[in-house]
Structure formats: structure tokens, C-alpha cells
CSV table of N, CA and C and ligand atoms in Angstrom, one decimal:
chain,number,residue,atom,x,y,z
A,121,UNK,N,5.8,-12.0,19.3
A,121,UNK,CA,5.3,-11.4,18.1
A,121,UNK,C,4.0,-10.8,18.3
A,122,UNK,N,3.8,-9.6,17.8
A,122,UNK,CA,2.5,-8.9,18.0
A,122,UNK,C,1.6,-9.1,16.8
A,123,UNK,N,0.4,-9.4,17.0
A,123,UNK,CA,-0.6,-9.4,15.9
A,123,UNK,C,-0.9,-8.0,15.5
A,124,UNK,N,-0.7,-7.7,14.2
A,124,UNK,CA,-0.8,-6.3,13.7
A,124,UNK,C,-1.7,-6.2,12.5
A,125,UNK,N,-2.2,-5.0,12.3
A,125,UNK,CA,-2.9,-4.7,11.0
A,125,UNK,C,-2.1,-3.6,10.3
A,126,UNK,N,-2.1,-3.7,9.0
A,126,UNK,CA,-1.4,-2.7,8.2
A,126,UNK,C,-2.2,-2.4,6.9
A,127,UNK,N,-2.0,-1.2,6.4
A,127,UNK,CA,-2.6,-0.9,5.1
A,127,UNK,C,-1.7,-1.1,3.9
A,128,UNK,N,-2.2,-1.8,2.9
A,128,UNK,CA,-1.5,-1.9,1.7
A,128,UNK,C,-2.2,-1.3,0.5
A,129,UNK,N,-1.5,-0.7,-0.4
A,129,UNK,CA,-2.1,-0.1,-1.6
A,129,UNK,C,-1.3,-0.7,-2.8
A,130,UNK,N,-2.0,-1.2,-3.8
A,130,UNK,CA,-1.5,-1.5,-5.1
A,130,UNK,C,-1.7,-0.3,-5.9
A,131,UNK,N,-0.6,0.4,-6.3
A,131,UNK,CA,-0.7,1.8,-6.9
A,131,UNK,C,-1.1,1.7,-8.3
A,132,UNK,N,-1.5,2.9,-8.9
A,132,UNK,CA,-2.1,3.0,-10.2
A,132,UNK,C,-1.2,2.3,-11.3
A,133,UNK,N,0.1,2.4,-11.2
A,133,UNK,CA,1.0,1.8,-12.2
A,133,UNK,C,0.8,0.3,-12.3
A,134,UNK,N,0.7,-0.3,-11.1
A,134,UNK,CA,0.6,-1.7,-11.0
A,134,UNK,C,-0.8,-2.2,-11.4
A,135,UNK,N,-1.9,-1.5,-10.9
A,135,UNK,CA,-3.2,-1.9,-11.3
A,135,UNK,C,-3.4,-1.8,-12.8
A,136,UNK,N,-2.8,-0.7,-13.4
A,136,UNK,CA,-2.9,-0.5,-14.8
A,136,UNK,C,-2.2,-1.5,-15.6
A,137,UNK,N,-1.2,-2.2,-15.1
A,137,UNK,CA,-0.5,-3.2,-15.8
A,137,UNK,C,-1.0,-4.6,-15.4
A,138,UNK,N,-2.2,-4.7,-14.8
A,138,UNK,CA,-2.8,-6.0,-14.5
A,138,UNK,C,-2.0,-6.8,-13.5
A,139,UNK,N,-1.4,-6.1,-12.5
A,139,UNK,CA,-0.6,-6.8,-11.5
A,139,UNK,C,-1.2,-6.9,-10.2
A,140,UNK,N,-2.5,-6.6,-10.0
A,140,UNK,CA,-3.1,-6.7,-8.7
A,140,UNK,C,-3.1,-8.2,-8.3
A,141,UNK,N,-3.5,-9.1,-9.2
A,141,UNK,CA,-3.5,-10.5,-8.9
A,141,UNK,C,-2.1,-11.1,-8.4
A,142,UNK,N,-1.1,-10.7,-9.2
A,142,UNK,CA,0.3,-11.1,-8.9
A,142,UNK,C,0.7,-10.7,-7.5
A,143,UNK,N,0.3,-9.4,-7.1
A,143,UNK,CA,0.7,-8.9,-5.8
A,143,UNK,C,-0.1,-9.5,-4.7
A,144,UNK,N,-1.4,-9.7,-5.0
A,144,UNK,CA,-2.3,-10.3,-3.9
A,144,UNK,C,-1.8,-11.8,-3.7
A,145,UNK,N,-1.3,-12.4,-4.8
A,145,UNK,CA,-0.8,-13.8,-4.7
A,145,UNK,C,0.4,-13.8,-3.7
A,146,UNK,N,1.3,-12.8,-3.9
A,146,UNK,CA,2.5,-12.8,-3.1
A,146,UNK,C,2.1,-12.5,-1.6
A,147,UNK,N,1.1,-11.7,-1.4
A,147,UNK,CA,0.6,-11.4,0.0
A,147,UNK,C,0.1,-12.7,0.6
A,148,UNK,N,-0.8,-13.4,-0.1
A,148,UNK,CA,-1.4,-14.6,0.5
A,148,UNK,C,-0.3,-15.7,0.7
A,149,UNK,N,0.6,-15.8,-0.3
A,149,UNK,CA,1.7,-16.8,-0.1
A,149,UNK,C,2.5,-16.6,1.1
A,150,UNK,N,2.6,-15.3,1.5
A,150,UNK,CA,3.5,-15.0,2.7
A,150,UNK,C,2.8,-15.3,4.0
A,151,UNK,N,1.5,-15.6,3.9
A,151,UNK,CA,0.8,-16.0,5.2
A,151,UNK,C,0.0,-14.8,5.8
A,152,UNK,N,0.3,-13.6,5.3
A,152,UNK,CA,-0.6,-12.5,5.7
A,152,UNK,C,-2.0,-12.7,5.3
A,153,UNK,N,-3.0,-12.3,6.1
A,153,UNK,CA,-4.4,-12.4,5.8
A,153,UNK,C,-4.9,-11.1,5.3
A,154,UNK,N,-5.8,-11.2,4.3
A,154,UNK,CA,-6.4,-10.0,3.7
A,154,UNK,C,-7.8,-9.9,4.4
A,155,UNK,N,-7.9,-8.8,5.2
A,155,UNK,CA,-9.2,-8.7,6.0
A,155,UNK,C,-10.1,-7.6,5.5
A,156,UNK,N,-9.6,-6.9,4.4
A,156,UNK,CA,-10.5,-5.9,3.7
A,156,UNK,C,-9.8,-5.7,2.3
A,157,UNK,N,-10.7,-5.4,1.3
A,157,UNK,CA,-10.1,-5.2,0.0
A,157,UNK,C,-11.1,-4.4,-0.9
A,158,UNK,N,-10.6,-3.4,-1.6
A,158,UNK,CA,-11.4,-2.8,-2.6
A,158,UNK,C,-10.6,-2.1,-3.7
A,159,UNK,N,-11.3,-1.8,-4.8
A,159,UNK,CA,-10.7,-1.1,-5.9
A,159,UNK,C,-11.4,0.3,-5.9
A,160,UNK,N,-10.6,1.3,-5.8
A,160,UNK,CA,-11.2,2.7,-5.8
A,160,UNK,C,-10.2,3.6,-6.6
A,161,UNK,N,-10.7,4.8,-6.8
A,161,UNK,CA,-9.9,5.9,-7.4
A,161,UNK,C,-9.9,7.1,-6.5
A,162,UNK,N,-8.8,7.5,-6.1
A,162,UNK,CA,-8.7,8.7,-5.2
A,162,UNK,C,-8.8,10.0,-6.1
A,163,UNK,N,-9.5,11.0,-5.6
A,163,UNK,CA,-9.4,12.3,-6.2
A,163,UNK,C,-8.0,12.9,-5.8
A,164,UNK,N,-7.6,14.0,-6.6
A,164,UNK,CA,-6.4,14.6,-6.3
A,164,UNK,C,-6.3,15.1,-4.8
A,165,UNK,N,-7.5,15.7,-4.4
A,165,UNK,CA,-7.6,16.2,-3.0
A,165,UNK,C,-7.5,15.1,-2.0
A,166,UNK,N,-8.0,14.0,-2.3
A,166,UNK,CA,-7.9,12.8,-1.3
A,166,UNK,C,-6.5,12.3,-1.2
A,167,UNK,N,-5.8,12.3,-2.4
A,167,UNK,CA,-4.4,11.9,-2.4
A,167,UNK,C,-3.5,12.9,-1.6
A,168,UNK,N,-3.9,14.1,-1.7
A,168,UNK,CA,-3.1,15.2,-1.0
A,168,UNK,C,-3.3,14.9,0.5
A,169,UNK,N,-4.5,14.6,0.9
A,169,UNK,CA,-4.8,14.3,2.3
A,169,UNK,C,-4.0,13.1,2.8
A,170,UNK,N,-4.1,12.0,2.0
A,170,UNK,CA,-3.4,10.8,2.4
A,170,UNK,C,-1.9,11.0,2.6
A,171,UNK,N,-1.3,11.8,1.7
A,171,UNK,CA,0.1,11.9,1.7
A,171,UNK,C,0.5,13.3,2.3
A,172,UNK,N,-0.3,13.8,3.2
A,172,UNK,CA,-0.1,15.1,3.8
A,172,UNK,C,1.3,15.2,4.5
A,173,UNK,N,1.7,14.1,5.1
A,173,UNK,CA,3.0,14.0,5.8
A,173,UNK,C,4.2,14.4,4.8
A,174,UNK,N,4.0,14.2,3.5
A,174,UNK,CA,5.1,14.5,2.6
A,174,UNK,C,4.9,15.9,1.9
A,175,UNK,N,4.0,16.7,2.4
A,175,UNK,CA,3.7,18.0,1.8
A,175,UNK,C,4.9,18.8,1.5
A,176,UNK,N,5.9,18.8,2.3
A,176,UNK,CA,7.1,19.7,2.1
A,176,UNK,C,8.1,19.0,1.1
A,177,UNK,N,7.9,17.8,0.7
A,177,UNK,CA,8.9,17.1,-0.1
A,177,UNK,C,8.7,17.6,-1.6
A,178,UNK,N,9.8,17.7,-2.4
A,178,UNK,CA,9.7,18.2,-3.7
A,178,UNK,C,8.8,17.4,-4.6
A,179,UNK,N,8.6,16.1,-4.3
A,179,UNK,CA,7.8,15.2,-5.2
A,179,UNK,C,6.4,15.1,-4.8
A,180,UNK,N,5.9,16.0,-3.9
A,180,UNK,CA,4.6,15.9,-3.4
A,180,UNK,C,3.5,16.1,-4.4
A,181,UNK,N,3.7,17.1,-5.2
A,181,UNK,CA,2.7,17.4,-6.3
A,181,UNK,C,2.6,16.3,-7.3
A,182,UNK,N,3.7,15.8,-7.7
A,182,UNK,CA,3.8,14.7,-8.7
A,182,UNK,C,3.2,13.4,-8.1
A,183,UNK,N,3.5,13.1,-6.9
A,183,UNK,CA,3.0,11.9,-6.2
A,183,UNK,C,1.5,11.9,-6.1
A,184,UNK,N,0.9,13.1,-5.8
A,184,UNK,CA,-0.5,13.2,-5.6
A,184,UNK,C,-1.2,13.1,-7.0
A,185,UNK,N,-0.6,13.6,-8.0
A,185,UNK,CA,-1.1,13.5,-9.4
A,185,UNK,C,-1.1,12.0,-9.8
A,186,UNK,N,0.0,11.4,-9.5
A,186,UNK,CA,0.2,10.0,-9.9
A,186,UNK,C,-0.8,9.1,-9.1
A,187,UNK,N,-1.0,9.3,-7.8
A,187,UNK,CA,-1.8,8.4,-7.0
A,187,UNK,C,-3.3,8.6,-7.3
A,188,UNK,N,-3.6,9.7,-8.0
A,188,UNK,CA,-5.0,9.9,-8.4
A,188,UNK,C,-5.2,9.7,-9.9
A,189,UNK,N,-4.2,9.1,-10.5
A,189,UNK,CA,-4.3,9.0,-12.0
A,189,UNK,C,-5.0,7.8,-12.5
A,190,UNK,N,-5.4,6.9,-11.6
A,190,UNK,CA,-6.1,5.7,-12.0
A,190,UNK,C,-6.5,4.9,-10.7
A,191,UNK,N,-7.2,3.8,-10.9
A,191,UNK,CA,-7.7,3.0,-9.8
A,191,UNK,C,-6.5,2.4,-9.0
A,192,UNK,N,-6.8,2.2,-7.7
A,192,UNK,CA,-5.8,1.5,-6.8
A,192,UNK,C,-6.6,0.4,-6.1
A,193,UNK,N,-5.8,-0.7,-5.8
A,193,UNK,CA,-6.4,-1.8,-5.0
A,193,UNK,C,-5.9,-1.6,-3.6
A,194,UNK,N,-6.8,-1.4,-2.7
A,194,UNK,CA,-6.5,-1.2,-1.3
A,194,UNK,C,-6.8,-2.4,-0.4
A,195,UNK,N,-5.9,-2.8,0.4
A,195,UNK,CA,-6.1,-4.0,1.2
A,195,UNK,C,-5.7,-3.7,2.7
A,196,UNK,N,-6.4,-4.4,3.6
A,196,UNK,CA,-6.0,-4.4,5.0
A,196,UNK,C,-5.4,-5.7,5.3
A,197,UNK,N,-4.2,-5.7,5.7
A,197,UNK,CA,-3.5,-7.0,6.0
A,197,UNK,C,-3.3,-7.2,7.4
A,198,UNK,N,-3.4,-8.5,7.8
A,198,UNK,CA,-3.4,-8.8,9.2
A,198,UNK,C,-2.5,-10.0,9.5
A,199,UNK,N,-1.8,-10.0,10.6
A,199,UNK,CA,-0.9,-11.2,11.0
A,199,UNK,C,0.1,-10.7,12.0
A,200,UNK,N,0.9,-11.7,12.5
A,200,UNK,CA,2.0,-11.4,13.4
A,200,UNK,C,3.0,-10.5,12.7
A,201,UNK,N,3.3,-9.4,13.3
A,201,UNK,CA,4.3,-8.4,12.7
A,201,UNK,C,4.0,-8.0,11.3
A,202,UNK,N,2.7,-7.8,11.0
A,202,UNK,CA,2.2,-7.6,9.7
A,202,UNK,C,2.9,-6.3,9.1
A,203,UNK,N,3.1,-5.3,9.9
A,203,UNK,CA,3.7,-4.0,9.3
A,203,UNK,C,5.1,-4.3,8.7
A,204,UNK,N,6.0,-4.9,9.5
A,204,UNK,CA,7.3,-5.1,8.9
A,204,UNK,C,7.3,-6.2,7.9
A,205,UNK,N,6.5,-7.2,8.0
A,205,UNK,CA,6.4,-8.3,7.0
A,205,UNK,C,6.0,-7.7,5.6
A,206,UNK,N,5.0,-6.8,5.7
A,206,UNK,CA,4.5,-6.2,4.4
A,206,UNK,C,5.6,-5.3,3.8
A,207,UNK,N,6.3,-4.5,4.7
A,207,UNK,CA,7.4,-3.7,4.2
A,207,UNK,C,8.5,-4.5,3.6
A,208,UNK,N,8.8,-5.7,4.2
A,208,UNK,CA,9.8,-6.5,3.6
A,208,UNK,C,9.4,-7.1,2.2
A,209,UNK,N,8.2,-7.5,2.1
A,209,UNK,CA,7.7,-8.0,0.8
A,209,UNK,C,7.7,-6.9,-0.2
A,210,UNK,N,7.4,-5.7,0.2
A,210,UNK,CA,7.4,-4.6,-0.8
A,210,UNK,C,8.8,-4.3,-1.3
A,211,UNK,N,9.8,-4.2,-0.4
A,211,UNK,CA,11.2,-3.8,-0.7
A,211,UNK,C,11.4,-2.3,-0.6
A,212,UNK,N,12.6,-1.8,-0.8
A,212,UNK,CA,13.0,-0.4,-0.6
A,212,UNK,C,12.2,0.5,-1.6
A,213,UNK,N,12.0,1.7,-1.2
A,213,UNK,CA,11.2,2.7,-1.9
A,213,UNK,C,11.6,2.8,-3.4
A,214,UNK,N,12.9,2.8,-3.6
A,214,UNK,CA,13.5,2.9,-5.0
A,214,UNK,C,13.7,1.5,-5.5
A,215,UNK,N,12.9,1.1,-6.6
A,215,UNK,CA,13.1,-0.3,-7.1
A,215,UNK,C,14.5,-0.7,-7.4
A,216,UNK,N,15.3,0.3,-7.8
A,216,UNK,CA,16.7,0.1,-8.1
A,216,UNK,C,17.5,-0.4,-6.9
A,217,UNK,N,17.1,0.1,-5.7
A,217,UNK,CA,17.8,-0.3,-4.5
A,217,UNK,C,17.1,-1.4,-3.7
A,218,UNK,N,16.0,-1.9,-4.2
A,218,UNK,CA,15.2,-2.9,-3.5
A,218,UNK,C,15.9,-4.3,-3.7
A,219,UNK,N,15.8,-5.2,-2.7
A,219,UNK,CA,16.4,-6.5,-2.8
A,219,UNK,C,15.7,-7.4,-3.8
A,220,UNK,N,16.4,-8.3,-4.4
A,220,UNK,CA,15.9,-9.3,-5.3
A,220,UNK,C,14.7,-10.0,-4.7
A,221,UNK,N,13.7,-10.3,-5.5
A,221,UNK,CA,12.5,-11.0,-5.0
A,221,UNK,C,11.4,-10.1,-4.3
A,222,UNK,N,11.7,-8.9,-4.1
A,222,UNK,CA,10.7,-8.0,-3.5
A,222,UNK,C,9.8,-7.5,-4.6
A,223,UNK,N,8.6,-7.0,-4.2
A,223,UNK,CA,7.6,-6.6,-5.2
A,223,UNK,C,8.2,-5.4,-6.0
A,224,UNK,N,8.8,-4.4,-5.3
A,224,UNK,CA,9.3,-3.2,-5.9
A,224,UNK,C,10.4,-3.5,-6.9
A,225,UNK,N,11.3,-4.4,-6.5
A,225,UNK,CA,12.4,-4.8,-7.4
A,225,UNK,C,11.8,-5.5,-8.7
A,226,UNK,N,10.9,-6.4,-8.4
A,226,UNK,CA,10.4,-7.2,-9.6
A,226,UNK,C,9.4,-6.4,-10.4
A,227,UNK,N,8.6,-5.5,-9.8
A,227,UNK,CA,7.4,-5.0,-10.5
A,227,UNK,C,7.4,-3.4,-10.6
A,228,UNK,N,8.2,-2.8,-9.8
A,228,UNK,CA,8.2,-1.3,-9.8
A,228,UNK,C,8.8,-0.7,-11.0
A,229,UNK,N,8.3,0.5,-11.4
A,229,UNK,CA,8.8,1.2,-12.6
A,229,UNK,C,10.0,2.1,-12.2
A,230,UNK,N,9.8,3.0,-11.2
A,230,UNK,CA,10.8,3.9,-10.8
A,230,UNK,C,10.5,4.3,-9.3
A,231,UNK,N,11.2,5.3,-8.8
A,231,UNK,CA,11.1,5.6,-7.3
A,231,UNK,C,9.7,6.1,-7.0
A,232,UNK,N,9.0,6.7,-8.0
A,232,UNK,CA,7.7,7.2,-7.7
A,232,UNK,C,6.7,6.1,-8.0
A,233,UNK,N,6.8,5.5,-9.2
A,233,UNK,CA,5.8,4.5,-9.6
A,233,UNK,C,6.3,3.1,-9.1
A,234,UNK,N,6.3,2.9,-7.8
A,234,UNK,CA,7.0,1.8,-7.2
A,234,UNK,C,6.0,0.7,-6.8
A,235,UNK,N,4.8,0.6,-7.4
A,235,UNK,CA,3.9,-0.5,-7.4
A,235,UNK,C,3.0,-0.6,-6.1
A,236,UNK,N,3.6,-0.3,-5.0
A,236,UNK,CA,2.9,-0.6,-3.7
A,236,UNK,C,3.2,0.4,-2.6
A,237,UNK,N,2.2,0.5,-1.7
A,237,UNK,CA,2.4,1.3,-0.5
A,237,UNK,C,2.2,0.4,0.7
A,238,UNK,N,2.9,0.7,1.8
A,238,UNK,CA,2.6,0.0,3.1
A,238,UNK,C,2.8,1.0,4.2
A,239,UNK,N,2.0,0.9,5.3
A,239,UNK,CA,2.1,1.7,6.5
A,239,UNK,C,3.5,1.4,7.1
A,240,UNK,N,4.1,2.4,7.7
A,240,UNK,CA,5.5,2.2,8.2
A,240,UNK,C,5.6,2.0,9.7
A,241,UNK,N,4.5,2.2,10.4
A,241,UNK,CA,4.5,2.0,11.9
A,241,UNK,C,3.1,1.8,12.4
A,242,UNK,N,3.0,1.3,13.6
A,242,UNK,CA,1.6,1.1,14.2
A,242,UNK,C,0.7,2.4,14.1
A,243,UNK,N,1.3,3.5,14.5
A,243,UNK,CA,0.5,4.8,14.5
A,243,UNK,C,0.1,5.2,13.1
A,244,UNK,N,1.0,4.9,12.1
A,244,UNK,CA,0.6,5.2,10.7
A,244,UNK,C,-0.5,4.3,10.2
A,245,UNK,N,-0.4,3.0,10.6
A,245,UNK,CA,-1.4,2.0,10.2
A,245,UNK,C,-2.7,2.4,10.8
A,246,UNK,N,-2.7,2.8,12.1
A,246,UNK,CA,-4.0,3.2,12.8
A,246,UNK,C,-4.6,4.4,12.1
A,247,UNK,N,-3.9,5.3,11.5
A,247,UNK,CA,-4.4,6.4,10.8
A,247,UNK,C,-4.9,6.1,9.4
A,248,UNK,N,-4.1,5.3,8.7
A,248,UNK,CA,-4.3,5.0,7.3
A,248,UNK,C,-5.5,4.0,7.1
A,249,UNK,N,-5.7,3.1,8.0
A,249,UNK,CA,-6.8,2.1,7.8
A,249,UNK,C,-8.1,2.7,7.7
A,250,UNK,N,-8.5,3.6,8.7
A,250,UNK,CA,-9.8,4.2,8.6
A,250,UNK,C,-10.0,5.3,7.5
A,251,UNK,N,-8.8,5.7,7.0
A,251,UNK,CA,-8.9,6.6,5.8
A,251,UNK,C,-9.7,5.9,4.7
A,252,UNK,N,-9.5,4.5,4.6
A,252,UNK,CA,-10.0,3.8,3.4
A,252,UNK,C,-11.2,2.8,3.8
A,253,UNK,N,-11.2,2.3,5.1
A,253,UNK,CA,-12.1,1.3,5.4
A,253,UNK,C,-13.0,1.6,6.6
A,254,UNK,N,-14.3,1.4,6.5
A,254,UNK,CA,-15.1,1.5,7.7
A,254,UNK,C,-15.3,0.2,8.4
A,255,UNK,N,-15.8,0.2,9.6
A,255,UNK,CA,-15.9,-1.0,10.4
A,255,UNK,C,-16.6,-2.2,9.6
A,256,UNK,N,-17.6,-1.9,8.9
A,256,UNK,CA,-18.4,-3.0,8.2
A,256,UNK,C,-17.6,-3.6,7.1
A,257,UNK,N,-16.6,-2.9,6.6
A,257,UNK,CA,-15.8,-3.4,5.5
A,257,UNK,C,-14.6,-4.3,5.9
A,258,UNK,N,-14.4,-4.4,7.3
A,258,UNK,CA,-13.3,-5.1,7.8
A,258,UNK,C,-13.8,-6.4,8.4
A,259,UNK,N,-13.1,-7.5,7.9
A,259,UNK,CA,-13.6,-8.9,8.3
A,259,UNK,C,-12.6,-9.5,9.2
A,260,UNK,N,-13.1,-10.5,10.0
A,260,UNK,CA,-12.2,-11.2,10.9
A,260,UNK,C,-11.3,-12.1,10.0
A,261,UNK,N,-10.0,-11.9,10.1
A,261,UNK,CA,-9.1,-12.6,9.2
A,261,UNK,C,-9.0,-14.1,9.7
A,262,UNK,N,-9.5,-14.4,10.9
A,262,UNK,CA,-9.4,-15.8,11.4
A,262,UNK,C,-10.7,-16.5,11.2
A,263,UNK,N,-11.6,-16.0,10.3
A,263,UNK,CA,-12.9,-16.7,10.2
A,263,UNK,C,-12.6,-18.2,9.7
A,264,UNK,N,-13.5,-19.0,10.1
A,264,UNK,CA,-13.3,-20.4,9.8
A,264,UNK,C,-14.4,-20.8,8.8
B,363,IDP,P1,7.7,4.5,1.1
B,363,IDP,O1,6.5,4.3,0.2
B,363,IDP,O2,8.7,3.4,0.9
B,363,IDP,O3,7.2,4.5,2.6
B,363,IDP,P2,8.1,7.3,1.3
B,363,IDP,O4,9.4,8.0,1.6
B,363,IDP,O5,7.1,7.3,2.4
B,363,IDP,O6,8.4,5.8,0.8
B,363,IDP,O7,7.5,8.1,0.1
B,363,IDP,C1,6.1,7.9,-0.3
B,363,IDP,C2,6.0,7.7,-1.8
B,363,IDP,O8,6.5,8.9,-2.5
B,363,IDP,C3,6.9,6.6,-2.4
B,363,IDP,O9,6.4,5.3,-2.2
B,363,IDP,C4,7.0,7.0,-3.8
B,363,IDP,O10,5.9,6.7,-4.6
B,363,IDP,C5,7.1,8.5,-3.7
B,363,IDP,N1,8.5,9.0,-3.6
B,363,IDP,C6,9.4,8.8,-2.5
B,363,IDP,N2,10.6,9.3,-2.8
B,363,IDP,C7,10.5,9.9,-4.0
B,363,IDP,C8,11.4,10.6,-4.9
B,363,IDP,O11,12.6,10.8,-4.5
B,363,IDP,N3,11.0,11.0,-6.1
B,363,IDP,C9,9.7,10.7,-6.5
B,363,IDP,N4,8.8,10.1,-5.8
B,363,IDP,C10,9.2,9.6,-4.5
B,364,MG,MG1,6.1,5.9,3.6
């Protein structure tokens, strides 16, 4: 098992419904460590940059408007196989197709307002983490 870092976002729909604590509780209960955390609001232009990979998709404009519509809670998660473990906790993109017990199944509104984001691969995590966090904001998850 490889020790990994991944980026998590609690999206505006979930922050707006007071679900940050519930989602952070699930993350901690899973054993993943939170090594950076903040509440911020993206501008529309910043959301466009973050989701640039989806530029050609029909939902891109709506997604960027939604992701800049209110504050988001951003976390850096660390642990063995953190990338796939966080994706498993999140569940499938569409809450209707997500497995029981996953965050998206339990807390997502629809395929767009699906409560959370997670990096999908090591290269994605390596690009997404510095988009939000600088070195001084990242803490040693194994601090004693
Ligand atoms: P992921 O978040 O599960 O990795 P992606 O395909 O990377 O899913 O899509 C990024 C985000 O775009 C999704 O989390 C969701 O908010 C939104 N999205 C994905 N597919 C659709 C769609 O078909 N309609 C509207 N929004 C979508
Ligand atoms: Mg994705």
C-alpha cells in the first residue's frame, strides 16, 4: 500500500446545508488524516481553471457557476491508498447510482450537486493540491 495525498472538496450544496461536519466526521472515522483544511469561495474564473479538464463537456458552464455559488470546505487527505479510499467514501458521481452508505448516496442532491469532490489519480492530486494549499498550510498528518 502506498501512502498518498488527495484533495477533497465539500461542495457549496453540502456546505450550505451544514454538512461539512458530517462529511469531516466520515473522513476521520475512515482513518484518513486531514493534513490541511480551509473554507473558501472560488471566483467563477477560478472554478473554470480548476475544472479546465471538463471544458468540452456540456455541463461545464453550469458546473463552474455552481462551484463558485458559495463557500467550499477544502481538505488535504493523507493515508495509505488515500486516493481510492476517498473516492470509495464519496461514491459514484451520480447519487442515484452511488452505493448505499456513501456520501453522495446519503447526502448528494443530483449528478451536479453531489456534495463532494475527490482527486481521481496521483497526477490529478499532485496538480489539485497546490491549486488550493501552499506549503505552510500543509501539516504533518503523523504529528504526535
Ligand atoms: P467526479 O466528481 O465523480 O470525478 P467528473 O466526471 O470528474 O466526476 O465530473 C466532475 C463534476 O462535474 C461532478 O462531480 C459533478 O459535479 C459534475 N458533473 C459530472 N457529470 C455531470 C452531468 O452529467 N451533469 C451535470 N453535472 C455533472
Ligand atoms: Mg473527476
